[in-house]
PDB file of C-alpha atoms and ligand atoms in Angstrom:
ATOM      1  CA  UNK A  69      37.193  54.254 -33.726  1.00  0.00           C
ATOM      2  CA  UNK A  70      40.611  52.603 -33.772  1.00  0.00           C
ATOM      3  CA  UNK A  71      42.672  52.409 -30.634  1.00  0.00           C
ATOM      4  CA  UNK A  72      46.389  51.630 -30.397  1.00  0.00           C
ATOM      5  CA  UNK A  73      48.299  50.209 -27.463  1.00  0.00           C
ATOM      6  CA  UNK A  74      52.114  50.083 -27.509  1.00  0.00           C
ATOM      7  CA  UNK A  75      53.968  47.713 -25.206  1.00  0.00           C
ATOM      8  CA  UNK A  76      57.715  48.168 -25.195  1.00  0.00           C
ATOM      9  CA  UNK A  77      60.443  46.898 -22.939  1.00  0.00           C
ATOM     10  CA  UNK A  78      63.598  44.814 -22.691  1.00  0.00           C
ATOM     11  CA  UNK A  79      64.025  41.207 -23.826  1.00  0.00           C
ATOM     12  CA  UNK A  80      61.829  38.497 -22.333  1.00  0.00           C
ATOM     13  CA  UNK A  81      59.913  40.907 -20.096  1.00  0.00           C
ATOM     14  CA  UNK A  82      56.715  38.990 -20.888  1.00  0.00           C
ATOM     15  CA  UNK A  83      55.336  41.567 -23.294  1.00  0.00           C
ATOM     16  CA  UNK A  84      53.921  39.094 -25.779  1.00  0.00           C
ATOM     17  CA  UNK A  85      52.253  36.941 -23.111  1.00  0.00           C
ATOM     18  CA  UNK A  86      50.463  40.003 -21.773  1.00  0.00           C
ATOM     19  CA  UNK A  87      49.694  41.503 -25.177  1.00  0.00           C
ATOM     20  CA  UNK A  88      48.100  38.268 -26.429  1.00  0.00           C
ATOM     21  CA  UNK A  89      45.804  38.022 -23.420  1.00  0.00           C
ATOM     22  CA  UNK A  90      44.842  41.694 -23.459  1.00  0.00           C
ATOM     23  CA  UNK A  91      44.120  41.449 -27.197  1.00  0.00           C
ATOM     24  CA  UNK A  92      41.770  38.528 -26.550  1.00  0.00           C
ATOM     25  CA  UNK A  93      39.937  40.317 -23.748  1.00  0.00           C
ATOM     26  CA  UNK A  94      39.433  43.537 -25.696  1.00  0.00           C
ATOM     27  CA  UNK A  95      39.150  41.982 -29.149  1.00  0.00           C
ATOM     28  CA  UNK A  96      42.154  43.907 -30.486  1.00  0.00           C
ATOM     29  CA  UNK A  97      44.602  42.610 -33.083  1.00  0.00           C
ATOM     30  CA  UNK A  98      47.913  41.569 -31.549  1.00  0.00           C
ATOM     31  CA  UNK A  99      51.006  42.430 -33.558  1.00  0.00           C
ATOM     32  CA  UNK A 100      54.282  40.808 -32.526  1.00  0.00           C
ATOM     33  CA  UNK A 101      56.903  43.036 -34.158  1.00  0.00           C
ATOM     34  CA  UNK A 102      59.760  41.024 -32.637  1.00  0.00           C
ATOM     35  CA  UNK A 103      58.546  38.004 -34.625  1.00  0.00           C
ATOM     36  CA  UNK A 104      59.104  40.014 -37.808  1.00  0.00           C
ATOM     37  CA  UNK A 105      62.744  40.804 -36.942  1.00  0.00           C
ATOM     38  CA  UNK A 106      63.190  37.182 -35.923  1.00  0.00           C
ATOM     39  CA  UNK A 107      61.748  35.910 -39.232  1.00  0.00           C
ATOM     40  CA  UNK A 108      64.092  38.184 -41.175  1.00  0.00           C
ATOM     41  CA  UNK A 109      67.000  36.843 -39.118  1.00  0.00           C
ATOM     42  CA  UNK A 110      65.909  33.254 -39.768  1.00  0.00           C
ATOM     43  CA  UNK A 111      65.945  33.963 -43.507  1.00  0.00           C
ATOM     44  CA  UNK A 112      69.476  35.416 -43.355  1.00  0.00           C
ATOM     45  CA  UNK A 113      70.719  32.412 -41.382  1.00  0.00           C
ATOM     46  CA  UNK A 114      69.074  29.957 -43.793  1.00  0.00           C
ATOM     47  CA  UNK A 115      70.855  31.712 -46.657  1.00  0.00           C
ATOM     48  CA  UNK A 116      74.137  31.376 -44.799  1.00  0.00           C
ATOM     49  CA  UNK A 117      74.570  35.151 -44.435  1.00  0.00           C
ATOM     50  CA  UNK A 118      76.651  36.746 -41.714  1.00  0.00           C
ATOM     51  CA  UNK A 119      74.111  38.649 -39.597  1.00  0.00           C
ATOM     52  CA  UNK A 120      76.834  41.023 -38.443  1.00  0.00           C
ATOM     53  CA  UNK A 121      77.448  42.070 -42.035  1.00  0.00           C
ATOM     54  CA  UNK A 122      75.115  44.986 -42.746  1.00  0.00           C
ATOM     55  CA  UNK A 123      75.582  45.120 -46.518  1.00  0.00           C
ATOM     56  CA  UNK A 124      75.050  41.390 -46.995  1.00  0.00           C
ATOM     57  CA  UNK A 125      71.799  41.407 -45.004  1.00  0.00           C
ATOM     58  CA  UNK A 126      70.141  44.568 -46.316  1.00  0.00           C
ATOM     59  CA  UNK A 127      70.663  43.304 -49.866  1.00  0.00           C
ATOM     60  CA  UNK A 128      68.047  40.564 -49.337  1.00  0.00           C
ATOM     61  CA  UNK A 129      65.244  42.932 -48.237  1.00  0.00           C
ATOM     62  CA  UNK A 130      63.408  42.577 -51.601  1.00  0.00           C
ATOM     63  CA  UNK A 131      63.502  38.765 -51.261  1.00  0.00           C
ATOM     64  CA  UNK A 132      61.760  38.632 -47.901  1.00  0.00           C
ATOM     65  CA  UNK A 133      58.001  38.682 -47.317  1.00  0.00           C
ATOM     66  CA  UNK A 134      56.879  38.263 -43.731  1.00  0.00           C
ATOM     67  CA  UNK A 135      53.263  37.663 -42.776  1.00  0.00           C
ATOM     68  CA  UNK A 136      51.711  37.470 -39.320  1.00  0.00           C
ATOM     69  CA  UNK A 137      48.738  35.129 -39.430  1.00  0.00           C
ATOM     70  CA  UNK A 138      45.976  34.679 -36.828  1.00  0.00           C
ATOM     71  CA  UNK A 139      46.842  32.219 -34.050  1.00  0.00           C
ATOM     72  CA  UNK A 140      50.352  33.734 -33.952  1.00  0.00           C
ATOM     73  CA  UNK A 141      51.626  31.839 -36.973  1.00  0.00           C
ATOM     74  CA  UNK A 142      54.582  33.561 -38.656  1.00  0.00           C
ATOM     75  CA  UNK A 143      55.255  33.023 -42.347  1.00  0.00           C
ATOM     76  CA  UNK A 144      58.484  33.915 -44.129  1.00  0.00           C
ATOM     77  CA  UNK A 145      58.073  33.676 -47.909  1.00  0.00           C
ATOM     78  CA  UNK A 146      55.138  31.349 -47.277  1.00  0.00           C
ATOM     79  CA  UNK A 147      57.092  29.008 -44.953  1.00  0.00           C
ATOM     80  CA  UNK A 148      55.749  28.514 -41.426  1.00  0.00           C
ATOM     81  CA  UNK A 149      58.682  29.602 -39.223  1.00  0.00           C
ATOM     82  CA  UNK A 150      56.706  30.051 -35.995  1.00  0.00           C
ATOM     83  CA  UNK A 151      58.828  27.583 -34.070  1.00  0.00           C
ATOM     84  CA  UNK A 152      62.209  28.160 -35.739  1.00  0.00           C
ATOM     85  CA  UNK A 153      62.247  31.897 -34.981  1.00  0.00           C
ATOM     86  CA  UNK A 154      62.403  31.146 -31.238  1.00  0.00           C
ATOM     87  CA  UNK A 155      65.567  29.042 -31.539  1.00  0.00           C
ATOM     88  CA  UNK A 156      68.780  30.130 -29.821  1.00  0.00           C
ATOM     89  CA  UNK A 157      70.623  30.837 -33.087  1.00  0.00           C
ATOM     90  CA  UNK A 158      67.904  33.321 -34.099  1.00  0.00           C
ATOM     91  CA  UNK A 159      67.795  34.996 -30.666  1.00  0.00           C
ATOM     92  CA  UNK A 160      71.580  35.300 -30.765  1.00  0.00           C
ATOM     93  CA  UNK A 161      71.574  37.169 -34.076  1.00  0.00           C
ATOM     94  CA  UNK A 162      68.310  39.114 -34.195  1.00  0.00           C
ATOM     95  CA  UNK A 163      69.649  42.244 -32.506  1.00  0.00           C
ATOM     96  CA  UNK A 164      72.238  42.724 -35.269  1.00  0.00           C
ATOM     97  CA  UNK A 165      69.537  42.472 -37.926  1.00  0.00           C
ATOM     98  CA  UNK A 166      67.254  44.806 -35.949  1.00  0.00           C
ATOM     99  CA  UNK A 167      69.998  47.437 -35.804  1.00  0.00           C
ATOM    100  CA  UNK A 168      70.007  47.919 -39.600  1.00  0.00           C
ATOM    101  CA  UNK A 169      67.957  50.972 -40.468  1.00  0.00           C
ATOM    102  CA  UNK A 170      66.937  49.768 -43.941  1.00  0.00           C
ATOM    103  CA  UNK A 171      65.461  46.569 -42.501  1.00  0.00           C
ATOM    104  CA  UNK A 172      63.662  48.497 -39.774  1.00  0.00           C
ATOM    105  CA  UNK A 173      62.142  50.902 -42.289  1.00  0.00           C
ATOM    106  CA  UNK A 174      60.801  48.026 -44.386  1.00  0.00           C
ATOM    107  CA  UNK A 175      59.229  46.253 -41.405  1.00  0.00           C
ATOM    108  CA  UNK A 176      57.923  49.417 -39.729  1.00  0.00           C
ATOM    109  CA  UNK A 177      56.034  50.285 -42.903  1.00  0.00           C
ATOM    110  CA  UNK A 178      54.154  46.977 -42.627  1.00  0.00           C
ATOM    111  CA  UNK A 179      53.579  47.459 -38.890  1.00  0.00           C
ATOM    112  CA  UNK A 180      52.036  50.884 -39.429  1.00  0.00           C
ATOM    113  CA  UNK A 181      49.859  49.556 -42.248  1.00  0.00           C
ATOM    114  CA  UNK A 182      48.499  46.846 -39.923  1.00  0.00           C
ATOM    115  CA  UNK A 183      47.778  49.392 -37.190  1.00  0.00           C
ATOM    116  CA  UNK A 184      45.873  51.618 -39.599  1.00  0.00           C
ATOM    117  CA  UNK A 185      43.239  48.933 -40.192  1.00  0.00           C
ATOM    118  CA  UNK A 186      42.380  47.634 -36.711  1.00  0.00           C
ATOM    119  CA  UNK A 187      42.532  48.460 -33.036  1.00  0.00           C
ATOM    120  CA  UNK A 188      45.890  46.988 -32.125  1.00  0.00           C
ATOM    121  CA  UNK A 189      48.129  46.028 -29.298  1.00  0.00           C
ATOM    122  CA  UNK A 190      51.667  45.981 -30.630  1.00  0.00           C
ATOM    123  CA  UNK A 191      54.740  44.907 -28.711  1.00  0.00           C
ATOM    124  CA  UNK A 192      58.387  45.634 -29.402  1.00  0.00           C
ATOM    125  CA  UNK A 193      61.146  48.086 -28.556  1.00  0.00           C
ATOM    126  CA  UNK A 194      60.296  51.249 -30.477  1.00  0.00           C
ATOM    127  CA  UNK A 195      56.516  51.133 -30.756  1.00  0.00           C
ATOM    128  CA  UNK A 196      55.745  54.045 -28.437  1.00  0.00           C
ATOM    129  CA  UNK A 197      58.749  56.097 -29.553  1.00  0.00           C
ATOM    130  CA  UNK A 198      58.815  55.502 -33.283  1.00  0.00           C
ATOM    131  CA  UNK A 199      56.290  53.110 -34.861  1.00  0.00           C
ATOM    132  CA  UNK A 200      53.107  54.462 -33.241  1.00  0.00           C
ATOM    133  CA  UNK A 201      54.052  57.732 -31.500  1.00  0.00           C
ATOM    134  CA  UNK A 202      50.357  58.643 -31.248  1.00  0.00           C
ATOM    135  CA  UNK A 203      49.285  55.391 -29.580  1.00  0.00           C
ATOM    136  CA  UNK A 204      46.551  56.066 -27.031  1.00  0.00           C
ATOM    137  CA  UNK A 205      48.253  53.907 -24.400  1.00  0.00           C
ATOM    138  CA  UNK A 206      51.984  53.268 -24.024  1.00  0.00           C
ATOM    139  CA  UNK A 207      53.289  50.728 -21.535  1.00  0.00           C
ATOM    140  CA  UNK A 208      56.962  50.147 -20.764  1.00  0.00           C
ATOM    141  CA  UNK A 209      57.119  46.691 -19.250  1.00  0.00           C
ATOM    142  CA  UNK A 210      60.203  45.801 -17.249  1.00  0.00           C
ATOM    143  CA  UNK A 211      61.435  43.076 -14.861  1.00  0.00           C
ATOM    144  CA  UNK A 212      64.804  42.159 -13.392  1.00  0.00           C
ATOM    145  CA  UNK A 213      67.266  40.250 -15.599  1.00  0.00           C
ATOM    146  CA  UNK A 214      66.940  37.207 -13.293  1.00  0.00           C
ATOM    147  CA  UNK A 215      63.147  37.164 -13.535  1.00  0.00           C
ATOM    148  CA  UNK A 216      63.225  37.607 -17.283  1.00  0.00           C
ATOM    149  CA  UNK A 217      65.801  34.858 -17.805  1.00  0.00           C
ATOM    150  CA  UNK A 218      63.815  32.400 -15.685  1.00  0.00           C
ATOM    151  CA  UNK A 219      60.574  33.250 -17.504  1.00  0.00           C
ATOM    152  CA  UNK A 220      62.158  32.726 -20.917  1.00  0.00           C
ATOM    153  CA  UNK A 221      63.902  29.523 -19.782  1.00  0.00           C
ATOM    154  CA  UNK A 222      60.583  28.034 -18.628  1.00  0.00           C
ATOM    155  CA  UNK A 223      58.879  29.130 -21.821  1.00  0.00           C
ATOM    156  CA  UNK A 224      61.592  27.486 -23.944  1.00  0.00           C
ATOM    157  CA  UNK A 225      61.370  24.270 -21.923  1.00  0.00           C
ATOM    158  CA  UNK A 226      57.599  24.163 -22.517  1.00  0.00           C
ATOM    159  CA  UNK A 227      58.112  24.709 -26.237  1.00  0.00           C
ATOM    160  CA  UNK A 228      60.911  22.123 -26.417  1.00  0.00           C
ATOM    161  CA  UNK A 229      63.577  24.677 -27.375  1.00  0.00           C
ATOM    162  CA  UNK A 230      66.946  23.489 -26.004  1.00  0.00           C
ATOM    163  CA  UNK A 231      68.863  26.050 -23.899  1.00  0.00           C
ATOM    164  CA  UNK A 232      70.429  26.619 -20.473  1.00  0.00           C
ATOM    165  CA  UNK A 233      69.434  29.296 -17.977  1.00  0.00           C
ATOM    166  CA  UNK A 234      72.922  30.818 -18.141  1.00  0.00           C
ATOM    167  CA  UNK A 235      72.745  31.031 -21.952  1.00  0.00           C
ATOM    168  CA  UNK A 236      69.390  32.795 -21.743  1.00  0.00           C
ATOM    169  CA  UNK A 237      70.657  35.280 -19.171  1.00  0.00           C
ATOM    170  CA  UNK A 238      73.618  36.180 -21.389  1.00  0.00           C
ATOM    171  CA  UNK A 239      71.390  36.442 -24.468  1.00  0.00           C
ATOM    172  CA  UNK A 240      68.938  38.748 -22.696  1.00  0.00           C
ATOM    173  CA  UNK A 241      71.749  41.025 -21.469  1.00  0.00           C
ATOM    174  CA  UNK A 242      73.444  41.101 -24.862  1.00  0.00           C
ATOM    175  CA  UNK A 243      70.231  41.916 -26.729  1.00  0.00           C
ATOM    176  CA  UNK A 244      69.278  44.646 -24.264  1.00  0.00           C
ATOM    177  CA  UNK A 245      72.684  46.239 -24.757  1.00  0.00           C
ATOM    178  CA  UNK A 246      72.588  46.154 -28.552  1.00  0.00           C
ATOM    179  CA  UNK A 247      68.890  47.132 -28.709  1.00  0.00           C
ATOM    180  CA  UNK A 248      69.342  50.156 -26.464  1.00  0.00           C
ATOM    181  CA  UNK A 249      72.597  51.354 -28.047  1.00  0.00           C
ATOM    182  CA  UNK A 250      71.701  51.248 -31.730  1.00  0.00           C
ATOM    183  CA  UNK A 251      71.482  54.604 -33.534  1.00  0.00           C
ATOM    184  CA  UNK A 252      68.079  54.238 -35.145  1.00  0.00           C
ATOM    185  CA  UNK A 253      64.914  53.711 -33.059  1.00  0.00           C
ATOM    186  CA  UNK A 254      66.622  52.172 -30.015  1.00  0.00           C
ATOM    187  CA  UNK A 255      64.909  50.481 -27.081  1.00  0.00           C
ATOM    188  CA  UNK A 256      63.775  53.368 -24.875  1.00  0.00           C
ATOM    189  CA  UNK A 257      60.737  54.266 -22.808  1.00  0.00           C
ATOM    190  CA  UNK A 258      58.562  56.886 -24.483  1.00  0.00           C
ATOM    191  CA  UNK A 259      58.242  60.017 -22.345  1.00  0.00           C
ATOM    192  CA  UNK A 260      54.498  59.504 -22.112  1.00  0.00           C
ATOM    193  CA  UNK A 261      54.688  55.785 -21.308  1.00  0.00           C
ATOM    194  CA  UNK A 262      53.587  54.127 -18.090  1.00  0.00           C
ATOM    195  CA  UNK A 263      56.261  51.936 -16.558  1.00  0.00           C
ATOM    196  CA  UNK A 264      55.126  48.560 -15.217  1.00  0.00           C
ATOM    197  CA  UNK A 265      57.684  46.633 -13.198  1.00  0.00           C
ATOM    198  CA  UNK A 266      56.373  43.080 -13.390  1.00  0.00           C
ATOM    199  CA  UNK A 267      59.174  41.377 -11.412  1.00  0.00           C
ATOM    200  CA  UNK A 268      56.796  40.514  -8.588  1.00  0.00           C
ATOM    201  CA  UNK A 269      53.522  40.374 -10.477  1.00  0.00           C
ATOM    202  CA  UNK A 270      51.644  37.348 -11.811  1.00  0.00           C
ATOM    203  CA  UNK A 271      50.510  37.226 -15.443  1.00  0.00           C
ATOM    204  CA  UNK A 272      46.901  37.871 -14.398  1.00  0.00           C
ATOM    205  CA  UNK A 273      47.913  40.870 -12.302  1.00  0.00           C
ATOM    206  CA  UNK A 274      49.776  42.422 -15.220  1.00  0.00           C
ATOM    207  CA  UNK A 275      46.909  41.703 -17.622  1.00  0.00           C
ATOM    208  CA  UNK A 276      44.420  43.303 -15.196  1.00  0.00           C
ATOM    209  CA  UNK A 277      46.647  46.355 -14.787  1.00  0.00           C
ATOM    210  CA  UNK A 278      47.025  46.852 -18.532  1.00  0.00           C
ATOM    211  CA  UNK A 279      43.305  46.333 -19.236  1.00  0.00           C
ATOM    212  CA  UNK A 280      42.429  48.873 -16.518  1.00  0.00           C
ATOM    213  CA  UNK A 281      44.817  51.454 -17.974  1.00  0.00           C
ATOM    214  CA  UNK A 282      43.337  50.948 -21.438  1.00  0.00           C
ATOM    215  CA  UNK A 283      39.722  51.181 -20.215  1.00  0.00           C
ATOM    216  CA  UNK A 284      40.458  54.286 -18.163  1.00  0.00           C
ATOM    217  CA  UNK A 285      42.186  56.006 -21.078  1.00  0.00           C
ATOM    218  CA  UNK A 286      39.388  55.079 -23.483  1.00  0.00           C
ATOM    219  CA  UNK A 287      36.819  56.504 -21.081  1.00  0.00           C
ATOM    220  CA  UNK A 288      38.769  59.740 -20.651  1.00  0.00           C
ATOM    221  CA  UNK A 289      39.024  60.112 -24.425  1.00  0.00           C
ATOM    222  CA  UNK A 290      35.373  59.211 -24.952  1.00  0.00           C
ATOM    223  CA  UNK A 291      36.261  56.170 -27.062  1.00  0.00           C
ATOM    224  CA  UNK A 292      33.992  53.120 -27.031  1.00  0.00           C
ATOM    225  CA  UNK A 293      36.073  49.945 -27.017  1.00  0.00           C
TER     226      UNK A 293
HETATM  227  O1  CDP B 573      60.326  38.180 -26.893  1.00  0.00           O
HETATM  228  P1  CDP B 573      61.652  38.823 -26.738  1.00  0.00           P
HETATM  229  O2  CDP B 573      61.614  39.929 -25.751  1.00  0.00           O
HETATM  230  O3  CDP B 573      62.759  37.867 -26.531  1.00  0.00           O
HETATM  231  O4  CDP B 573      62.065  39.517 -28.086  1.00  0.00           O
HETATM  232  P2  CDP B 573      61.200  39.883 -29.345  1.00  0.00           P
HETATM  233  O5  CDP B 573      60.137  40.851 -28.983  1.00  0.00           O
HETATM  234  O6  CDP B 573      60.827  38.638 -30.057  1.00  0.00           O
HETATM  235  O7  CDP B 573      62.279  40.687 -30.214  1.00  0.00           O
HETATM  236  C1  CDP B 573      63.443  40.063 -30.695  1.00  0.00           C
HETATM  237  C2  CDP B 573      64.447  41.133 -31.083  1.00  0.00           C
HETATM  238  O8  CDP B 573      63.925  41.890 -32.179  1.00  0.00           O
HETATM  239  C3  CDP B 573      64.797  42.174 -30.026  1.00  0.00           C
HETATM  240  O9  CDP B 573      65.828  41.774 -29.161  1.00  0.00           O
HETATM  241  C4  CDP B 573      65.215  43.360 -30.892  1.00  0.00           C
HETATM  242  O10 CDP B 573      66.530  43.234 -31.330  1.00  0.00           O
HETATM  243  C5  CDP B 573      64.309  43.237 -32.105  1.00  0.00           C
HETATM  244  N1  CDP B 573      63.140  44.099 -32.063  1.00  0.00           N
HETATM  245  C6  CDP B 573      63.304  45.432 -32.384  1.00  0.00           C
HETATM  246  O11 CDP B 573      64.413  45.887 -32.596  1.00  0.00           O
HETATM  247  N2  CDP B 573      62.220  46.239 -32.472  1.00  0.00           N
HETATM  248  C7  CDP B 573      60.995  45.782 -32.232  1.00  0.00           C
HETATM  249  N3  CDP B 573      59.958  46.609 -32.366  1.00  0.00           N
HETATM  250  C8  CDP B 573      60.802  44.445 -31.860  1.00  0.00           C
HETATM  251  C9  CDP B 573      61.901  43.620 -31.767  1.00  0.00           C
END
């Protein structure tokens, strides 16, 4: 039987790090929905579009095909954009793109199709509230802005993505604001989600906590993982 885990939360809370590890442990498929919004944003920027112009950006929906490959490779129209979608210019524009309902509807359709085939762990902003409202487990992962900015800064340094800590902090705050104030499917904890404040937790501690919640829920529901 298929099992779905939703991990939502603000920017750079470490959702994808945790989701990847949990997926490996439980042999679930990991779906990074943020990577899809980022790939769409990359495409708009490459085309020279103004990401704050709704009409200009929704017009290109039929031109964009995004694929999530194993090993976390992201393809946009067949081009490997795995690295480019993490760049500062993409982070700085993605929340505008993600606020356009037409783009969300197109990407959510793909996300739901992926979840219908496998047991999944999907991370994003609206997974528990909108994409997979019937997910068996819903986690809302948070951490202080300072912790999140430092985590993302270190991650970018490791990946060779140029940035400053101050830039990251501003980006995280700006995205959280736009993501939680948009009209359609905003960033919000689902009523039946479990909040995990990871500010003072190590990666392994968070992974253990999430795996325990999943195992406990599966047992209660009589589902074999
Ligand atoms: O990893 P990080 O927290 O920086 O962000 P992400 O998960 O890669 O998502 C990038 C952006 O995509 C977010 O700031 C949102 O604007 C948007 N997003 C969304 O609106 N809905 C989702 N389900 C996932 C991401």
